[in-house]
Amino acid sequence: MTDAILSIRNALKTYGETNALDHVDLDVAEGEFLTLLGPSGSGKTTLLTAVAGFTQLTAGTVSMRGANITSLPPEKRGFGMVFQGYALFPTMTVGQNVGFPLKVRGVGKAEIRDRVKECLDLVQMAAFADRMPSQLSGGQQQRVALARALSFRPQVLLLDEPLSALDKKLRADLQWELKALHEKLGVTFIYVTHDQEEALSMSDRIVILSGGKIQQAGDPETLYNRPRTGFVANFLGKSNFADAKVLAHLPGAAACDLGGAAVEIDSPAPPPVGTTARVALRPERIVLGAAGGPGVPGRVAQISYLGERAQLIVETDTLGPLLVSRPTWKAGIHPERDLPVTLTWDRDACVFLEEA
Amino acid sequence: MQTDKTRYWLLAAPALAVMIVFYIWPLVNIWAISMTEPALGFGNYVKMTESQAVQTSFVITFRVAALTTVICVLLGYICAYSITNVIRSARPLLIAMVLLPFWVSVLIRSFAWIVLLGRSGLVNDAMRDIGLIDAPMRLMHNEFGVVLAMVHVMLPFAVLPMMANMRGIDRAYTEAARGLGASEFTAFRMVYLPQTLPGVASGALLVFVLSLGFYITPALLGGGRVLMVSEYITYQIQEFLNWGLGTAISVALLVATALVLIVAARFVNLRSALLERS
């Protein structure tokens, strides 16, 4: 990649027997909002701290615009950082916190004052410059931490689960703000989270990690619609899984045997004829129909009402229990327990998975 | 029926009674003696302020206490910092080593210093045998010996409050500072050090106040040449049977110590400095 601002090559980090990072290669494009997504222990935080300089890699390199920065200490790398739990300095005012990165860089007093004001304006916290961090709410502290990380105009901003301590509603608001800020400033964001919704809503590109390896990287839509492995299909949203026997290749699709029924599954490169492959099927792609119609017959086993949507577990004879997500406003049948139904889906709803 | 409040007072009553009978009452008596012996009035206090020896003793006391405090805080800070931040695995052992002197009587420790620092003590003998010196150096019976031994006794009082304070400081702050462009030393100076100042203040205050009234170590290591106030009082009462002047000086020392605390209270949160040691 030519426009990569950051390149990670063959990054390996071992703690005793375990590989926290297992030969990771990653390029970060200039100006993109990249999210490292994964469960705890997946290596996402290790990867971020290796980029930041807090973690020394066992092997591999990190380079910025072609320059190797693998062995530079954190302060020489010039990244802005927002920490989990904010880490606002308790002995300094909000203004002094925001001015800190400038002060340690020897910027003059007058300029610090202007830039602090500018950055606090950016996050709508200008009125709080003389407060102490302990006097602020969680959301306000988060905004100050962001202003502090941006005050020296870094080219790359590293964010380590910055919203995880906030309640759900505030988190949603701040997601919009972060996204807007990213677009306004054009700074490259590298964002670590375990929250898939957060990742989907903000990122240009998501990198899904598990067991220290990159499972899949891509834009949110591709990842969601075309997961490559079962892990990705189940970590990003929910999925049903089934085994499909490939009977024949068609143009851009494959004819398959799915639980005894002959179906066609769209795929640019389906697995070889005669093999059995795992397919993923999103709950919201399954359409509930009256019993007796064409499709997979089943019986509603459980219903969970979630407001705009309802989730059902439909017990089928051929494919076992399937999770179905259905808008509650949808007319037609009204699902209730033990109701016999028929399940159908479009031919592009199933996705072939690679063996994980 | 008894209220909860009176029940708690009853629980505290035995200890309170002991304090009143054996501490507060004698203290009041001392104040009384200072005003009545040999004659009613402020005569002893006038004598005290006019006495060159008393003034000298007070100056020595404050100087020794200040010197002890400064050295204890410097050494203790490094010690507390290392135990808290650097040497994780050996922490229990190091804390035990800080606490160990507490279990040995001050008297024994002071005599140990005499064995080390005396004219033909271990240090002098060893240095003469090596050929570093011809005549024995004067290592005690002067302020050097007194301060050295006092630092040894007082160091845990400086280390413990500072360590308690440092333990409460999240490593994330210094990491954040470095991530934002501060060098290791700048992060320490601008972010870590300010957060440890409450611990430094309480350690310093504790050492200073304890040093002001210290008796055994200065008496033994000073050998009568470094006459701190508490020893001066003992002389007045035991040697000269001058109860009036002795008690007046002890009241003065008490007032001086109280003044130190009052002044300190303006800068330090005494409550957290002296009482809460979590």
XYZ file of C-alpha atoms in Angstrom:
634
model
C 0.000 0.000 0.000
C 1.547 3.302 -0.996
C -0.529 5.666 1.092
C 0.009 3.752 4.328
C 0.876 6.056 7.210
C 1.591 3.127 9.496
C 2.791 -0.352 8.617
C 3.014 -3.295 10.945
C 5.025 -6.206 9.638
C 5.113 -9.692 11.068
C 4.411 -8.444 14.584
C 4.975 -11.117 17.210
C 4.535 -10.695 20.933
C 4.867 -13.666 23.241
C 4.137 -13.850 26.937
C 5.618 -17.145 28.023
C 3.912 -19.817 25.946
C 1.092 -17.681 24.582
C 1.212 -15.472 21.544
C -0.514 -12.205 22.308
C 0.261 -11.204 18.732
C 0.824 -13.946 16.225
C 2.613 -12.649 13.112
C 0.322 -9.733 12.400
C 0.614 -7.679 9.217
C -1.374 -4.485 8.971
C -1.282 -1.270 6.960
C -3.130 1.800 8.117
C -4.104 4.254 5.398
C -3.636 8.003 5.822
C -6.755 9.574 7.307
C -8.746 6.409 7.846
C -10.790 5.445 10.879
C -9.492 1.973 11.639
C -10.968 -0.132 14.406
C -9.276 -3.083 16.067
C -12.129 -5.262 17.210
C -11.980 -8.435 19.224
C -12.916 -10.085 22.491
C -10.670 -9.674 25.530
C -7.419 -11.529 25.040
C -7.619 -11.224 21.270
C -4.497 -9.067 21.065
C -6.186 -5.822 20.036
C -4.844 -3.838 22.984
C -1.397 -5.410 22.630
C -1.352 -4.321 18.998
C -2.316 -0.755 19.946
C 0.251 -0.535 22.747
C 2.889 -1.921 20.388
C 2.065 0.880 17.957
C 2.110 3.402 20.822
C 5.433 2.113 22.094
C 4.382 0.784 25.483
C 4.771 -2.821 24.413
C 8.052 -4.032 22.952
C 7.451 -6.548 20.181
C 9.194 -9.905 20.424
C 9.713 -9.736 16.677
C 8.464 -7.682 13.751
C 8.471 -3.997 12.929
C 6.285 -0.930 13.175
C 7.015 1.827 10.724
C 5.549 5.247 10.162
C 5.741 6.675 6.647
C 8.478 4.189 5.900
C 10.602 5.048 8.943
C 11.158 2.196 11.371
C 9.881 3.261 14.800
C 9.889 -0.170 16.434
C 12.415 0.714 19.113
C 11.427 4.349 19.711
C 10.084 5.173 23.191
C 6.421 6.285 23.294
C 7.217 9.991 23.663
C 9.257 10.025 20.455
C 6.481 8.580 18.311
C 4.240 11.616 18.348
C 0.887 9.872 18.476
C -2.073 11.333 20.276
C -3.517 8.920 22.771
C -6.830 8.557 24.534
C -6.665 6.049 27.346
C -9.172 3.705 28.813
C -10.288 5.479 31.983
C -9.027 8.786 30.483
C -5.978 9.176 32.811
C -6.517 12.921 33.141
C -3.830 14.274 35.455
C -5.587 14.907 38.782
C -3.248 17.690 39.899
C -3.825 19.813 36.791
C -6.830 21.776 35.626
C -8.652 20.836 32.453
C -6.770 23.562 30.598
C -3.392 22.417 31.919
C -4.229 18.851 30.951
C -5.011 19.873 27.400
C -1.898 22.062 27.280
C 0.354 19.313 28.656
C 1.459 17.800 25.332
C 2.287 21.316 24.114
C 4.161 22.265 27.261
C 6.413 19.208 27.111
C 7.126 20.099 23.494
C 8.303 23.542 24.521
C 5.499 25.501 22.860
C 5.232 29.123 24.025
C 2.717 30.161 26.637
C 0.578 32.351 24.384
C 0.312 29.675 21.754
C -0.562 27.046 24.345
C -3.382 29.269 25.565
C -4.807 29.670 22.064
C -4.530 26.016 21.183
C -6.043 24.850 24.464
C -9.011 27.098 23.829
C -9.317 25.895 20.262
C -9.220 22.236 21.306
C -11.662 22.685 24.152
C -13.997 24.487 21.751
C -13.733 21.509 19.458
C -15.194 19.250 22.142
C -17.531 21.896 23.616
C -15.658 22.071 26.894
C -14.293 25.633 26.747
C -16.337 26.665 29.778
C -14.606 24.051 31.926
C -10.968 25.048 31.376
C -10.371 25.996 35.014
C -12.091 23.015 36.584
C -10.260 20.034 38.019
C -10.840 16.668 36.307
C -12.446 15.260 39.461
C -15.219 17.824 39.097
C -16.267 16.514 35.688
C -18.672 13.771 34.690
C -17.448 10.735 32.790
C -18.578 12.094 29.437
C -16.922 15.436 30.089
C -13.667 13.772 31.127
C -13.806 11.798 27.916
C -14.108 15.006 25.892
C -11.174 16.563 27.731
C -9.061 13.446 27.151
C -9.851 13.765 23.459
C -8.937 17.447 23.395
C -5.671 16.669 25.193
C -4.782 13.979 22.683
C -5.458 16.336 19.768
C -3.924 19.549 21.121
C -0.503 19.012 19.564
C -2.068 18.094 16.203
C -0.803 14.525 15.923
C -1.114 12.765 12.599
C -2.347 9.611 14.238
C -4.712 9.326 17.179
C -4.748 6.096 19.166
C -7.884 5.381 21.180
C -7.999 2.537 23.691
C -11.625 1.653 24.472
C -12.342 5.313 25.218
C -16.098 4.907 25.616
C -16.215 1.687 27.591
C -16.784 3.368 30.962
C -19.797 5.381 29.807
C -23.436 4.454 29.846
C -25.116 3.329 26.666
C -26.887 6.517 25.651
C -23.896 8.765 26.215
C -21.768 6.303 24.327
C -24.055 6.554 21.308
C -23.878 10.370 21.367
C -20.101 10.354 21.615
C -19.845 7.901 18.731
C -21.472 10.509 16.477
C -19.157 13.191 17.811
C -16.047 11.097 17.323
C -17.051 10.280 13.791
C -17.743 13.944 13.026
C -14.439 14.968 14.592
C -12.593 12.434 12.505
C -14.125 13.779 9.317
C -13.454 17.378 10.310
C -9.788 16.902 11.258
C -8.718 14.270 8.741
C -6.474 12.702 11.387
C -5.874 8.939 11.205
C -7.757 7.206 14.019
C -6.816 3.783 15.359
C -9.563 2.723 17.687
C -9.646 -0.331 19.951
C -12.934 -1.722 21.161
C -14.662 -4.954 22.049
C -18.041 -3.442 21.199
C -19.096 -4.504 17.701
C -21.805 -1.841 17.441
C -19.230 0.859 18.154
C -16.950 -0.622 15.523
C -19.674 -0.825 12.888
C -21.035 2.658 13.480
C -17.774 4.613 13.227
C -15.137 2.758 11.279
C -13.973 3.082 7.700
C -12.329 -0.267 8.199
C -12.524 -2.904 10.890
C -9.807 -5.391 11.755
C -11.169 -8.357 13.651
C -8.670 -10.093 15.893
C -8.852 -13.349 17.739
C -6.106 -15.313 19.410
C -3.508 -12.758 18.362
C -4.318 -13.173 14.675
C -6.182 -11.003 12.237
C -9.323 -12.909 11.335
C -10.557 -10.521 8.691
C -10.201 -6.875 7.762
C -12.562 -4.818 5.690
C -15.202 -2.134 5.671
C -18.133 -2.713 8.044
C -20.576 -3.722 5.308
C -18.300 -6.306 3.750
C -17.411 -7.765 7.109
C -21.006 -7.988 8.129
C -22.358 -9.364 4.882
C -19.446 -11.512 3.748
C -17.752 -12.885 6.888
C -14.955 -15.215 6.002
C -14.880 -17.332 9.140
C -17.407 -18.557 11.649
C -15.716 -16.439 14.300
C -16.294 -13.237 12.339
C -19.867 -14.247 11.451
C -20.692 -14.770 15.099
C -18.661 -11.961 16.651
C -19.982 -9.249 14.366
C -23.705 -9.615 14.888
C -25.234 -13.052 15.230
C -25.383 -15.909 12.781
C -26.958 -19.285 12.258
C -24.677 -21.997 11.002
C -25.411 -25.025 8.842
C -23.514 -27.527 6.701
C -24.129 -27.350 2.958
C -23.053 -30.054 0.534
C -21.990 -28.540 -2.775
C -23.697 -30.416 -5.613
C -22.816 -28.319 -8.663
C -21.302 -24.968 -9.624
C -23.540 -22.442 -11.382
C -22.459 -18.996 -12.706
C -21.798 -16.962 -9.522
C -23.498 -19.515 -7.331
C -23.571 -23.122 -6.205
C -26.340 -25.662 -6.041
C -26.297 -27.192 -2.589
C -27.980 -29.668 -0.370
C -28.880 -27.860 2.839
C -30.431 -30.193 5.370
C -32.069 -32.284 2.673
C -33.432 -29.334 0.675
C -31.976 -28.308 -2.669
C -31.001 -24.622 -2.562
C -28.886 -22.243 -4.601
C -26.333 -20.138 -2.727
C -24.730 -17.072 -4.341
C -20.977 -17.083 -4.133
C -18.244 -15.691 -6.399
C -15.994 -18.659 -5.603
C -17.896 -21.544 -4.065
C -16.094 -24.537 -2.510
C -15.372 -27.513 -4.798
C -18.201 -29.779 -5.884
C -18.701 -32.744 -3.582
C -17.332 -31.033 -0.465
C -19.350 -29.993 2.530
C -18.908 -26.408 3.657
C -20.187 -24.439 6.580
C -22.513 -21.577 5.756
C -23.588 -18.632 7.881
C -27.073 -17.195 7.764
C -28.019 -13.904 9.415
C -31.130 -14.056 11.640
C -32.627 -10.966 10.006
C -32.409 -12.508 6.545
C -34.794 -15.318 7.471
C -38.392 -14.629 6.490
C -41.197 -16.095 8.537
C -44.082 -17.547 6.512
C -47.311 -19.389 7.276
C -47.015 -23.127 7.706
C -47.426 -25.276 4.620
C -45.670 -22.950 2.164
C -42.383 -23.664 0.363
C -39.279 -23.521 2.592
C -38.001 -25.065 5.784
C -40.789 -26.089 8.158
C -40.422 -25.399 11.849
C -42.099 -24.426 15.081
C -41.612 -21.273 17.173
C -39.848 -22.365 20.366
C -39.088 -19.024 22.041
C -39.822 -15.359 21.556
C -37.896 -12.430 22.945
C -39.440 -8.998 22.390
C -36.870 -6.215 21.963
C -39.019 -3.243 20.962
C -38.373 -2.568 17.309
C -37.426 -6.189 16.734
C -38.388 -9.561 18.095
C -36.005 -12.486 18.220
C -37.403 -15.957 17.801
C -35.896 -19.361 18.094
C -37.518 -21.595 15.519
C -37.007 -25.318 15.947
C -36.615 -26.997 12.537
C -36.372 -30.689 11.776
C -33.656 -30.413 9.158
C -31.422 -27.551 10.404
C -31.969 -27.635 14.177
C -32.833 -24.449 16.100
C -32.514 -21.254 14.016
C -32.372 -17.728 15.367
C -34.735 -15.395 13.536
C -34.838 -11.634 13.941
C -37.992 -9.983 12.734
C -39.266 -6.384 12.778
C -42.172 -6.202 15.206
C -44.126 -3.849 12.978
C -44.225 -6.356 10.152
C -47.782 -7.416 9.253
C -48.762 -10.953 8.361
C -48.397 -13.728 10.857
C -48.198 -12.910 14.508
C -45.602 -15.277 15.975
C -46.394 -17.000 19.222
C -45.021 -20.028 20.980
C -45.552 -23.401 19.342
C -46.867 -21.794 16.133
C -45.881 -23.892 13.089
C -44.117 -21.722 10.495
C -42.108 -21.981 7.306
C -38.716 -20.298 6.930
C -37.385 -18.902 3.648
C -34.465 -16.673 2.655
C -32.949 -15.122 -0.418
C -30.282 -16.981 -2.316
C -27.643 -14.391 -1.374
C -28.407 -14.701 2.341
C -26.163 -17.695 2.987
C -22.391 -17.170 3.027
C -19.800 -19.913 2.635
C -17.237 -19.898 5.433
C -13.628 -20.999 5.412
C -12.561 -23.535 7.951
C -11.496 -21.518 10.970
C -32.936 2.969 77.213
C -29.406 3.823 76.149
C -28.813 5.475 72.861
C -26.100 4.147 70.532
C -24.022 7.208 71.243
C -23.760 6.626 74.981
C -22.953 2.965 74.378
C -20.016 3.917 72.208
C -18.832 6.364 74.849
C -18.956 3.579 77.396
C -16.819 1.413 75.134
C -14.223 4.147 74.927
C -14.449 4.956 78.617
C -11.694 2.654 79.985
C -9.091 3.968 77.553
C -10.288 7.510 78.122
C -9.984 7.063 81.899
C -6.423 5.821 81.584
C -5.549 8.796 79.383
C -7.096 11.295 81.757
C -5.580 9.875 84.921
C -2.099 9.083 83.625
C -1.610 11.592 80.828
C -3.881 14.604 80.841
C -3.809 15.099 84.607
C 0.023 14.952 84.924
C 0.224 17.297 81.957
C -2.032 19.792 83.673
C 0.122 19.439 86.753
C 3.193 20.239 84.726
C 1.568 23.425 83.507
C 0.672 24.196 87.113
C 4.224 23.565 88.366
C 5.660 25.818 85.679
C 3.524 28.676 87.014
C 3.950 28.051 90.729
C 7.451 26.764 91.395
C 9.320 28.391 93.066
C 6.929 31.378 93.068
C 3.552 32.093 91.543
C 3.675 33.823 88.144
C 5.561 33.805 84.854
C 8.979 33.919 86.446
C 10.099 30.621 84.900
C 9.088 31.739 81.420
C 10.933 35.005 81.784
C 14.019 33.102 82.914
C 13.626 30.721 80.030
C 13.498 33.411 77.373
C 16.487 35.174 78.893
C 18.583 32.000 79.050
C 21.147 31.682 76.282
C 21.397 27.916 76.903
C 17.675 27.364 76.392
C 17.703 29.324 73.144
C 20.691 27.379 71.899
C 18.959 24.145 72.771
C 15.846 25.137 70.844
C 17.915 26.137 67.821
C 19.799 22.817 67.923
C 16.538 20.905 68.279
C 14.891 22.552 65.276
C 18.050 22.286 63.201
C 18.538 18.592 63.943
C 14.858 17.863 63.403
C 14.844 19.760 60.094
C 18.005 18.048 58.880
C 16.641 14.632 59.881
C 13.382 15.395 58.103
C 15.027 16.490 54.863
C 17.297 13.444 54.737
C 14.488 11.055 55.705
C 12.179 12.457 53.032
C 14.840 12.251 50.312
C 15.983 8.737 51.172
C 12.463 7.601 52.025
C 11.067 8.893 48.740
C 13.572 6.889 46.727
C 12.910 3.857 48.908
C 9.106 4.143 48.683
C 9.320 4.788 44.929
C 11.446 1.724 44.308
C 9.296 -0.521 46.450
C 6.103 0.689 44.819
C 7.129 1.008 41.201
C 10.284 -0.801 40.350
C 10.929 -3.965 42.279
C 7.543 -5.681 42.169
C 8.600 -9.217 42.998
C 10.622 -8.361 46.077
C 8.011 -5.993 47.519
C 6.973 -8.018 50.617
C 10.620 -8.566 51.551
C 11.466 -4.886 51.140
C 8.467 -3.768 53.180
C 9.543 -6.191 55.904
C 13.013 -4.629 55.825
C 11.496 -1.176 56.280
C 9.428 -2.404 59.202
C 12.141 -4.524 60.818
C 13.760 -1.677 62.814
C 10.375 -1.063 64.466
C 10.710 -4.358 66.268
C 14.087 -3.512 67.751
C 14.147 -1.117 70.685
C 15.404 2.401 69.977
C 17.785 1.999 72.885
C 19.451 -1.037 71.348
C 19.693 0.617 67.965
C 21.302 3.676 69.517
C 23.893 1.572 71.351
C 24.560 -0.226 68.094
C 25.405 3.118 66.535
C 27.770 3.854 69.431
C 29.528 0.566 68.769
C 29.877 1.605 65.142
C 30.761 5.270 65.506
C 32.775 5.430 68.747
C 36.415 6.589 68.962
C 37.524 2.996 68.726
C 34.308 1.843 67.116
C 34.070 -0.444 64.149
C 34.185 2.307 61.558
C 37.186 4.120 62.991
C 39.130 0.906 63.633
C 38.451 -0.426 60.190
C 39.480 2.797 58.473
C 42.653 3.031 60.541
C 43.534 -0.574 59.792
C 43.094 0.024 56.089
C 45.252 3.106 56.456
C 42.726 5.659 55.343
C 43.100 7.716 58.538
C 45.804 8.155 61.155
C 43.756 9.369 64.098
C 40.160 8.360 64.838
C 37.518 10.646 63.346
C 34.882 12.210 65.496
C 31.755 10.449 64.302
C 29.577 10.868 67.359
C 29.037 13.243 70.245
C 28.268 15.761 67.546
C 25.333 16.601 65.290
C 26.587 14.277 62.566
C 26.200 11.212 64.778
C 22.892 12.371 66.193
C 21.371 13.051 62.779
C 22.726 9.799 61.343
C 21.175 7.708 64.110
C 17.945 9.707 64.058
C 17.571 9.208 60.307
C 17.922 5.504 60.925
C 15.145 5.555 63.517
C 12.839 7.917 61.640
C 13.151 6.526 58.111
C 10.183 4.111 58.379
C 7.960 7.001 59.466
C 8.829 8.733 56.205
C 8.645 5.642 54.003
C 5.297 4.284 55.160
C 3.030 7.293 54.472
C 4.773 7.952 51.159
C 4.401 4.332 50.143
C 0.718 4.329 51.077
C 0.260 7.396 48.905
C 2.269 6.041 45.966
C 0.357 2.782 45.989
C -2.799 4.725 45.248
C -1.345 6.304 42.098
C -2.288 4.534 38.904
C 0.577 3.779 36.521
C -1.732 4.932 33.750
C -0.913 8.583 34.528
C 2.793 8.337 33.784
C 2.078 6.140 30.777
C -0.402 8.727 29.552
C 2.163 11.465 30.025
C 4.718 9.543 27.983
C 2.173 8.701 25.324
C 1.509 12.424 25.016
C 5.162 13.261 24.467
C 6.782 13.609 27.890
C 10.138 11.966 28.527
C 10.444 9.599 31.464
C 11.827 12.327 33.703
C 9.327 14.973 32.591
C 6.482 12.536 33.211
C 7.844 11.955 36.699
C 8.344 15.636 37.439
C 5.104 16.998 36.029
C 2.683 14.140 36.605
C 3.941 11.700 39.233
C 5.715 13.964 41.712
C 2.786 16.370 42.210
C 0.543 13.440 43.025
C 2.963 12.206 45.690
C 3.262 15.566 47.492
C 0.503 14.759 50.017
C 2.474 11.653 50.991
C 5.701 13.643 51.201
C 3.993 16.234 53.389
C 2.598 13.684 55.806
C 5.893 11.801 55.990
C 7.828 15.016 56.586
C 5.410 16.245 59.212
C 5.456 12.949 61.064
C 9.265 12.808 61.130
C 9.639 16.460 62.092
C 7.160 16.344 64.957
C 8.582 13.103 66.313
C 12.128 14.454 66.007
C 11.319 17.605 67.968
C 10.611 15.605 71.098
C 13.138 12.829 70.541
C 15.175 11.938 73.607
C 17.020 8.615 73.710
C 19.015 8.735 70.485
C 20.174 12.369 70.768
C 21.075 11.794 74.421
C 23.202 8.730 73.692
C 24.779 9.794 70.410
C 25.089 13.442 71.419
C 26.951 12.538 74.611
C 25.822 15.775 76.279
C 27.299 17.929 73.512
C 24.189 18.068 71.322
C 21.699 19.161 73.902
C 18.243 18.919 72.409
C 15.303 20.335 74.332
C 14.000 17.072 75.759
C 17.435 16.263 77.149
C 17.794 19.787 78.482
C 14.504 19.346 80.368
C 15.741 16.088 81.863
C 18.899 17.833 83.063
C 16.911 20.606 84.698
C 14.673 18.212 86.558
C 17.003 15.303 87.351
C 20.318 17.028 87.911
C 19.373 20.485 89.136
C 15.949 19.632 90.609
C 14.844 22.820 88.891
C 11.246 21.758 88.372
C 9.972 25.205 87.606
C 12.286 25.882 84.659
C 12.111 22.265 83.430
C 8.348 22.256 83.229
C 8.285 25.707 81.643
C 10.581 24.501 78.848
C 8.464 21.403 78.349
C 5.380 23.580 77.977
C 7.314 25.686 75.485
C 8.256 22.576 73.495
C 4.637 21.449 73.473
C 3.505 24.874 72.271
C 6.235 24.940 69.621
C 5.153 21.540 68.333
C 1.534 22.625 68.289
C 2.558 25.730 66.316
C 4.329 23.542 63.767
C 1.154 21.525 63.340
C -1.007 24.644 63.074
C 1.270 26.128 60.421
C 1.399 22.786 58.606
C -2.387 22.542 58.671
C -2.498 25.558 56.367
C -0.675 23.599 53.672
C -1.371 19.953 54.452
C -4.584 18.105 55.068
C -3.670 16.942 58.579
C -6.550 14.552 58.709
C -5.297 12.538 55.794
C -1.644 13.182 56.605
C -1.599 11.776 60.122
C -4.730 9.757 60.636
C -5.513 7.888 57.443
C -2.739 5.520 56.546
C -4.387 3.030 54.273
